[in-house]
């Protein structure tokens, strides 16, 4: 059924810290690497080494420049993947029931053997989280690495989504938003975690932590007096040399 | 949005085909025998031809039967159910007219309502999308229904009705364009809300996620030049409305002139429908800096 569950037992999702993301795209690579050889159809590439490479990705990192009214512009790296919305419009538009939201943990998944590749779910998603694979002709999306997080064949430390496991900056966090004491709930509360496009009414589960305010130059300038040039005018031998050279023909 | 030929052909031809079926179902014109056969053949060619074109849009058309299952929640599923029901009931009704020379009026009315319902559900597939502010408004189904009943009236030879319906549809079309041009700006969705960074300052795309293109850009970031769009709007108005209206007003216009009016109308609707997709701005384009409001 492509109706949404009234509520889900868990609300598994990600917290993405825009303050610490360094824009290295490691999450993009690890996501593609894991998901192209595990759950569902592979993530194909077209013309990968040619003139116009293109391919299916479940996670992409944008970069934006933010110019405040005063001070310097900030560069913000912005990873974007499925937000596993509570009110997911991609699920209700599906004509076949291939798209669904799991009651047990809130993960939004696609049953690929039911997908007719009409693309309407991608039309309904405001975040660009769904991509129709050009080779397999079925809709691909973030599964929150459903084949890792419950996988008892993996060491416990690896039972998180591939993007979270690989992030070298610790900018990605995985957890249960239904539990107010979980790491992700605490992070969201402490750092003012926000929704993307709240006006679209999708109630995203994933939260983004806004960049912290930058240190201002006057706050760190206590050493500045000691860094002034010691002698503006050269003294002694250097002073005589300077005068002598200036007096020579061709001097300034 | 990418103006996919399959969807444009489908919605244009099926819209007019189901429009003609609706008029036939209500008994206008009251035809039987071979004349009825000709009317029904045209209607089915348009409606079914359009539906077949729409299946080429699918990645896996062999699984299309599954699409009838989710009518409780999905407008696309409802459209499929309505279309098949309308075609089946109108086939029975048509058989009565063609082979038995009798009009089973009850069946005709049901079939007509289902035919109108098919076009309405098609329109609702687009109207429901909050992600495309230009479509997310009641004028979208009004426009689809307008084209359906006025094109149908033209084909059904109901010229008096066609005249007023064409005028009404032309007005709706102008309102759709006029409102649509500011819909994205009015929607409140912009790069500031898309990134949540608007509270910090002005947001500007700095680097896209990749150097090449991708599915999202191909499907959602289509942009049409303002000059071209304006010319096509004029062309659509002339072909879809002005020429058919002139033909209707001409005294003693025969079958040949009627054919001109119908063809002109269909070509005009194609232009309008191409613009419907090409001009529609999907909010995901904001992330790629493709929407300057």
XYZ file of C-alpha atoms in Angstrom:
545
model
C 0.000 0.000 0.000
C 1.262 3.437 -0.819
C -0.609 5.092 2.002
C 1.679 6.374 4.727
C 1.727 4.783 8.202
C 0.027 6.909 10.904
C 3.204 6.735 12.936
C 6.357 4.635 12.966
C 7.908 2.820 15.957
C 11.336 4.266 15.260
C 12.293 7.291 13.194
C 15.695 6.375 11.864
C 17.535 9.147 10.090
C 20.617 11.296 9.807
C 21.882 14.494 11.319
C 24.141 16.364 8.910
C 26.417 18.965 10.435
C 26.937 21.806 7.964
C 29.491 23.313 10.343
C 31.930 20.429 10.180
C 31.341 19.105 6.651
C 34.534 19.771 4.699
C 33.046 18.940 1.299
C 35.372 16.006 0.573
C 32.623 13.904 -1.120
C 33.833 10.754 0.690
C 30.203 10.049 1.686
C 29.204 10.227 -1.995
C 31.852 7.688 -2.966
C 31.221 5.289 -0.083
C 27.460 5.485 -0.697
C 27.854 4.624 -4.358
C 30.381 1.906 -3.537
C 28.158 0.170 -0.989
C 24.857 0.601 -2.753
C 25.970 -0.373 -6.232
C 26.804 -3.876 -5.057
C 24.250 -4.533 -2.348
C 20.494 -3.806 -1.962
C 18.667 -3.755 -5.301
C 19.808 -2.853 -8.784
C 23.325 -1.448 -9.213
C 23.852 2.311 -9.579
C 24.843 2.565 -13.226
C 27.055 5.086 -14.966
C 26.681 6.230 -18.551
C 29.766 7.207 -20.525
C 31.856 7.167 -17.312
C 35.205 7.806 -18.969
C 33.876 9.721 -21.978
C 32.945 13.262 -22.787
C 29.635 13.417 -20.958
C 29.779 11.222 -17.869
C 26.541 10.789 -15.935
C 25.371 8.334 -13.339
C 23.006 7.456 -10.523
C 23.930 8.681 -7.048
C 21.906 8.497 -3.838
C 23.871 11.217 -2.141
C 25.348 14.379 -3.648
C 27.301 17.239 -2.088
C 26.497 20.793 -3.194
C 28.498 23.847 -2.097
C 26.932 27.234 -1.403
C 28.315 30.652 -0.647
C 26.478 32.552 2.091
C 27.051 36.294 2.253
C 25.988 37.834 5.572
C 25.032 41.531 5.763
C 28.379 42.229 7.409
C 31.663 40.376 7.239
C 33.075 37.719 4.980
C 31.177 35.225 2.883
C 31.031 31.669 4.228
C 31.396 28.560 2.091
C 28.977 25.850 3.192
C 29.236 22.288 1.900
C 25.826 20.721 1.666
C 25.373 16.927 1.419
C 21.886 15.980 0.239
C 20.193 12.586 0.244
C 16.727 11.211 1.067
C 15.336 12.831 4.238
C 12.969 9.880 4.955
C 10.079 12.327 5.418
C 7.238 11.526 7.819
C 4.799 12.910 5.255
C 6.619 11.578 2.205
C 4.875 12.773 -0.989
C 6.916 10.281 -3.043
C 5.119 7.377 -1.361
C 1.503 8.437 -1.857
C 1.867 9.244 -5.572
C 3.190 5.758 -6.454
C 0.625 3.924 -8.635
C 1.939 0.402 -7.979
C 2.740 0.347 -4.271
C 6.452 -0.034 -5.009
C 7.262 3.006 -2.880
C 6.598 2.583 0.822
C 7.512 3.826 4.297
C 8.311 1.123 6.831
C 6.174 1.048 9.986
C 8.978 -0.380 12.122
C 11.686 2.220 11.500
C 10.315 4.863 9.120
C 12.758 4.106 6.284
C 11.358 5.001 2.834
C 12.154 2.218 0.362
C 11.375 1.147 -3.202
C 10.376 -2.412 -4.030
C 12.178 -2.505 -7.351
C 10.323 -5.508 -8.752
C 7.066 -3.495 -8.530
C 8.508 -0.240 -9.902
C 7.264 0.625 -13.418
C 9.741 3.495 -13.750
C 7.107 6.200 -14.285
C 9.225 8.729 -12.378
C 6.265 10.359 -10.601
C 7.848 9.853 -7.137
C 10.914 11.795 -8.272
C 8.564 14.550 -9.501
C 6.882 14.641 -6.076
C 10.162 14.888 -4.119
C 11.269 18.504 -3.554
C 14.805 17.461 -2.580
C 15.924 15.543 -5.658
C 16.464 12.466 -3.522
C 15.254 9.973 -6.124
C 16.946 9.182 -9.398
C 15.677 6.853 -12.123
C 18.554 4.571 -13.070
C 19.210 4.909 -16.792
C 20.265 1.267 -17.117
C 17.815 -0.596 -14.875
C 14.907 1.838 -15.444
C 13.830 1.630 -11.809
C 13.797 4.330 -9.146
C 16.825 4.421 -6.857
C 17.028 6.188 -3.523
C 18.839 6.186 -0.183
C 17.907 3.069 1.828
C 19.634 4.382 4.959
C 21.837 1.323 4.260
C 19.079 -0.970 5.473
C 21.390 -3.866 4.575
C 24.121 -2.574 6.938
C 22.312 -1.226 9.982
C 20.671 -4.575 10.883
C 23.427 -6.747 9.416
C 24.774 -9.074 12.104
C 27.514 -10.318 9.784
C 29.179 -6.929 10.094
C 31.157 -5.779 13.147
C 28.934 -3.593 15.324
C 30.910 -0.457 14.496
C 29.974 -0.899 10.819
C 26.222 -1.159 11.460
C 25.608 2.446 10.401
C 24.999 3.866 6.921
C 28.119 3.831 4.731
C 28.167 7.647 4.504
C 28.205 7.977 8.311
C 30.867 5.312 8.713
C 33.184 6.930 6.196
C 32.839 10.643 7.047
C 36.329 11.789 8.105
C 35.011 15.004 9.664
C 32.338 13.421 11.845
C 29.738 15.550 10.101
C 27.169 12.761 9.729
C 25.302 11.088 12.579
C 22.828 8.201 12.470
C 20.174 7.430 15.047
C 16.532 7.217 16.142
C 14.692 10.542 16.276
C 11.723 8.939 18.066
C 13.973 8.493 21.134
C 14.446 11.921 22.789
C 17.679 10.710 24.445
C 19.331 9.458 21.254
C 22.518 11.060 19.935
C 20.666 12.571 16.977
C 17.818 13.985 19.101
C 20.295 15.603 21.508
C 22.385 17.052 18.661
C 19.260 18.438 16.992
C 18.055 20.048 20.231
C 21.446 21.514 21.182
C 22.468 22.845 17.814
C 19.096 23.976 16.451
C 18.697 21.233 13.840
C 16.542 22.428 10.960
C 14.255 21.075 8.225
C 14.859 21.737 4.538
C 11.915 23.429 2.772
C 9.587 23.195 5.802
C 6.916 24.996 3.735
C 6.577 21.921 1.503
C 4.980 20.114 4.461
C 6.998 16.916 4.064
C 8.128 16.773 7.725
C 11.647 15.503 6.996
C 13.200 13.164 9.559
C 16.806 14.059 8.673
C 17.961 17.284 10.277
C 20.663 19.759 9.259
C 22.784 21.561 11.847
C 23.432 25.153 10.768
C 27.019 26.420 10.651
C 28.122 27.926 13.987
C 28.826 31.634 14.074
C 32.375 32.375 12.917
C 34.999 33.842 15.295
C 35.438 37.551 14.582
C 38.914 39.007 14.078
C 38.790 41.281 17.165
C 38.198 38.223 19.330
C 41.497 36.574 18.359
C 43.648 39.666 18.006
C 45.352 39.661 21.471
C 48.776 39.002 19.930
C 48.451 41.706 17.289
C 50.469 44.382 19.189
C 53.449 42.010 19.318
C 53.278 41.420 15.595
C 53.832 45.044 14.567
C 56.949 45.683 12.430
C 59.885 46.295 14.822
C 61.646 49.087 12.895
C 59.841 51.094 10.269
C 63.036 52.925 9.226
C 66.315 50.949 8.940
C 68.921 51.854 11.581
C 72.753 51.642 11.827
C 74.594 49.907 8.990
C 71.392 49.047 7.144
C 70.352 52.702 7.424
C 73.671 53.905 5.953
C 73.422 51.273 3.146
C 69.884 52.346 2.353
C 70.921 56.037 2.121
C 74.024 55.225 0.103
C 72.145 53.092 -2.397
C 69.426 55.733 -2.765
C 72.053 58.411 -3.479
C 73.665 56.344 -6.267
C 72.675 57.030 -9.897
C 69.565 55.038 -10.656
C 68.539 55.064 -6.987
C 64.927 55.827 -6.188
C 10.217 20.065 -16.415
C 11.487 18.100 -19.378
C 8.789 18.251 -22.085
C 8.699 14.513 -22.843
C 6.998 13.863 -26.222
C 5.264 10.728 -24.883
C 3.436 12.626 -22.146
C 2.591 15.583 -24.402
C 1.183 13.298 -27.122
C -0.713 11.293 -24.520
C -2.351 14.178 -22.703
C -3.226 16.049 -25.904
C -4.686 13.169 -27.931
C -6.317 11.329 -25.039
C -7.731 14.588 -23.706
C -9.544 15.256 -26.983
C -10.432 11.572 -27.495
C -12.056 11.245 -24.061
C -13.727 14.612 -24.681
C -15.370 13.214 -27.822
C -16.352 10.031 -25.941
C -17.987 12.175 -23.249
C -20.102 14.043 -25.829
C -21.050 10.753 -27.529
C -21.969 9.253 -24.144
C -24.358 12.109 -23.420
C -25.919 11.521 -26.846
C -24.456 14.447 -28.785
C -24.578 13.884 -31.702
C -27.332 11.249 -31.573
C -25.827 8.906 -34.147
C -26.312 5.211 -34.905
C -24.962 2.665 -37.372
C -21.994 3.513 -39.573
C -21.974 7.207 -38.616
C -21.677 6.175 -34.970
C -18.928 3.753 -35.953
C -16.918 6.575 -37.556
C -17.300 8.818 -34.484
C -16.324 6.035 -32.096
C -13.381 4.959 -34.271
C -11.942 8.507 -34.165
C -12.508 8.765 -30.410
C -10.861 5.393 -29.701
C -7.916 6.095 -32.020
C -7.204 9.321 -30.145
C -7.830 8.005 -26.626
C -6.100 4.634 -27.013
C -3.316 6.047 -29.207
C -2.549 8.566 -26.492
C -2.592 5.902 -23.783
C -0.166 3.742 -25.781
C 2.133 6.754 -26.229
C 2.082 7.264 -22.463
C 3.366 3.733 -21.802
C 6.565 4.515 -23.762
C 7.297 6.965 -20.936
C 7.581 4.039 -18.492
C 10.847 2.328 -17.593
C 9.071 -1.020 -17.241
C 5.831 -0.959 -19.289
C 5.541 -4.755 -18.881
C 4.616 -4.142 -15.231
C 1.920 -1.574 -16.105
C -0.877 -3.799 -14.742
C 0.458 -3.222 -11.218
C -0.456 0.456 -11.622
C -4.184 -0.322 -11.186
C -3.699 -1.363 -7.563
C -3.168 1.907 -5.655
C -6.327 3.837 -6.580
C -6.957 4.636 -2.910
C -3.923 6.917 -2.682
C -2.456 7.594 -6.139
C -3.928 9.865 -8.826
C -1.877 8.056 -11.474
C -3.453 4.766 -10.452
C -6.930 6.359 -10.456
C -6.267 7.640 -13.964
C -5.483 4.115 -15.172
C -8.608 2.673 -13.558
C -10.821 5.479 -14.948
C -9.367 5.146 -18.451
C -9.894 1.389 -18.695
C -13.393 1.592 -17.176
C -14.355 4.415 -19.557
C -13.050 2.548 -22.606
C -14.828 -0.701 -21.661
C -18.199 0.903 -20.886
C -18.084 3.177 -23.927
C -17.265 0.106 -26.084
C -20.461 -1.575 -24.858
C -22.456 1.640 -25.365
C -20.900 2.106 -28.808
C -21.742 -1.497 -29.773
C -25.361 -0.753 -28.928
C -25.387 2.285 -31.205
C -23.451 0.720 -34.089
C -24.831 -2.837 -34.212
C -28.257 -2.610 -32.598
C -29.152 0.991 -33.390
C -30.267 1.540 -29.806
C -28.956 4.044 -27.295
C -28.466 2.600 -23.826
C -28.574 6.018 -22.214
C -27.665 4.955 -18.689
C -24.478 3.242 -19.936
C -23.649 6.297 -22.028
C -23.912 8.696 -19.100
C -21.715 6.449 -16.911
C -19.169 6.145 -19.727
C -19.222 9.903 -20.315
C -18.629 10.633 -16.632
C -15.758 8.124 -16.548
C -14.274 9.741 -19.678
C -14.373 13.160 -18.016
C -13.008 11.530 -14.863
C -10.027 10.192 -16.810
C -9.012 13.678 -17.936
C -9.662 15.073 -14.457
C -7.438 12.432 -12.835
C -4.720 13.137 -15.424
C -4.858 16.807 -14.450
C -4.726 15.928 -10.751
C -1.443 14.019 -11.250
C 0.127 17.395 -12.034
C -2.017 19.522 -9.735
C -1.104 17.506 -6.609
C 2.633 18.293 -6.970
C 3.630 20.955 -4.451
C 7.093 20.687 -5.974
C 5.862 22.433 -9.126
C 4.130 25.621 -7.916
C 2.968 26.459 -11.453
C 0.809 23.310 -11.502
C -0.229 23.208 -7.848
C -3.488 25.155 -8.333
C -7.150 24.486 -9.205
C -6.728 26.238 -12.565
C -4.732 23.211 -13.796
C -7.688 20.775 -13.782
C -9.935 23.625 -15.014
C -7.659 24.032 -18.036
C -7.427 20.284 -18.748
C -11.209 19.920 -18.517
C -11.670 22.998 -20.703
C -9.486 21.574 -23.461
C -11.207 18.195 -23.103
C -14.803 19.367 -23.482
C -14.133 22.103 -26.053
C -11.955 19.863 -28.258
C -14.505 17.087 -27.829
C -17.345 19.437 -28.852
C -15.409 20.459 -31.956
C -14.922 16.813 -32.957
C -18.513 15.911 -32.034
C -19.746 18.600 -34.434
C -21.455 20.485 -31.578
C -20.422 23.866 -32.905
C -22.696 26.102 -30.874
C -21.401 24.567 -27.647
C -17.849 24.419 -29.024
C -17.890 28.176 -29.642
C -18.600 29.121 -26.035
C -16.422 26.351 -24.573
C -13.459 27.417 -26.732
C -13.886 31.010 -25.565
C -14.059 29.873 -21.937
C -10.988 27.624 -22.302
C -9.026 30.439 -23.936
C -9.757 32.645 -20.927
C -8.728 29.863 -18.509
C -5.525 29.322 -20.501
C -4.591 33.008 -20.232
C -5.282 32.954 -16.472
C -3.107 29.819 -16.120
C -0.184 31.535 -17.861
C -0.665 34.805 -15.981
C -0.814 33.132 -12.571
C 1.854 30.567 -13.415
C 4.512 33.141 -14.199
C 4.671 34.273 -10.565
C 3.746 30.940 -8.943
C 7.275 29.920 -7.944
C 8.050 33.324 -6.418
C 4.689 33.263 -4.569
C 5.217 29.731 -3.264
C 7.763 30.854 -0.656
C 10.201 28.106 -1.648
C 13.595 29.462 -2.643
C 17.275 28.645 -2.202
C 17.160 30.156 1.319
C 14.486 27.679 2.514
C 15.896 24.838 0.406
C 19.251 25.034 2.186
C 17.984 26.479 5.477
C 20.884 28.928 5.232
C 18.743 32.005 4.531
C 18.926 33.133 8.160
C 22.710 33.552 7.797
C 22.622 35.751 4.717
C 22.190 35.656 0.967
C 22.693 32.151 -0.465
C 24.359 31.608 -3.838
C 25.319 28.328 -5.523
C 29.110 28.000 -5.452
C 29.875 24.518 -6.777
C 27.509 21.900 -8.207
C 27.938 18.332 -6.892
C 29.428 17.089 -10.174
C 30.872 18.407 -13.402
C 28.503 16.512 -15.706
C 24.757 16.294 -15.856
C 22.398 13.883 -14.070
C 18.849 12.541 -14.050
C 17.589 15.429 -11.927
C 18.950 18.091 -14.279
C 17.666 16.265 -17.376
C 14.208 15.750 -15.886
C 13.600 18.913 -13.860
C 15.898 21.739 -14.920
C 14.571 22.346 -18.430
C 14.562 26.038 -19.218
C 12.790 27.695 -22.134
C 13.755 31.094 -23.484
C 11.339 33.878 -22.602
C 11.028 35.071 -26.226
C 10.368 31.565 -27.498
C 7.780 30.950 -24.804
C 5.926 34.152 -25.674
C 5.865 33.321 -29.395
C 4.613 29.815 -28.655
C 1.862 31.207 -26.433
C 0.657 33.431 -29.264
C 0.860 30.491 -31.684
C -1.097 28.274 -29.286
C -3.824 30.901 -28.870
C -4.170 31.415 -32.643
C -4.170 27.731 -33.566
C -6.146 26.284 -30.650
C -8.778 29.027 -30.379
C -8.748 31.831 -32.957
C -8.824 29.687 -36.122
C -11.489 27.203 -34.885
C -13.630 30.124 -33.647
C -13.349 31.824 -37.046
C -14.315 28.617 -38.839
C -17.368 28.232 -36.580
C -18.419 31.825 -37.352
C -17.994 31.315 -41.119
C -21.385 30.800 -42.725
C -21.768 27.470 -44.498
C -18.472 25.896 -43.460
C -18.446 22.289 -44.632
C -16.605 19.130 -43.658
C -13.324 20.385 -45.086
C -13.367 23.579 -43.017
C -14.333 21.519 -39.952
C -11.271 19.356 -40.540
C -9.088 22.487 -40.722
C -10.570 23.710 -37.435
C -9.960 20.374 -35.702
C -6.373 20.001 -36.951
C -5.551 23.600 -36.090
C -7.017 23.092 -32.610
C -5.008 19.901 -31.986
C -1.731 21.519 -33.127
C -2.496 24.490 -30.854
C -3.121 22.180 -27.903
C 0.216 20.461 -28.610
C 1.950 23.852 -28.375
C 0.107 24.705 -25.164
C 0.898 21.307 -23.645
C 4.583 21.572 -24.599
C 4.676 24.903 -22.763
C 2.794 23.358 -19.814
C 5.775 21.064 -19.209
C 8.651 23.183 -20.541
C 7.721 26.254 -18.484
C 7.000 24.351 -15.254
C 9.664 25.008 -12.625
C 10.428 22.138 -10.244
C 11.811 23.368 -6.912
C 14.730 20.896 -7.052
C 16.217 23.229 -9.685
C 16.851 25.684 -6.829
C 19.606 23.435 -5.445
C 21.367 23.646 -8.807
C 20.929 27.398 -9.165
C 18.604 26.907 -12.133
C 15.773 29.049 -10.818
C 16.422 32.737 -10.544
C 13.390 34.312 -8.953
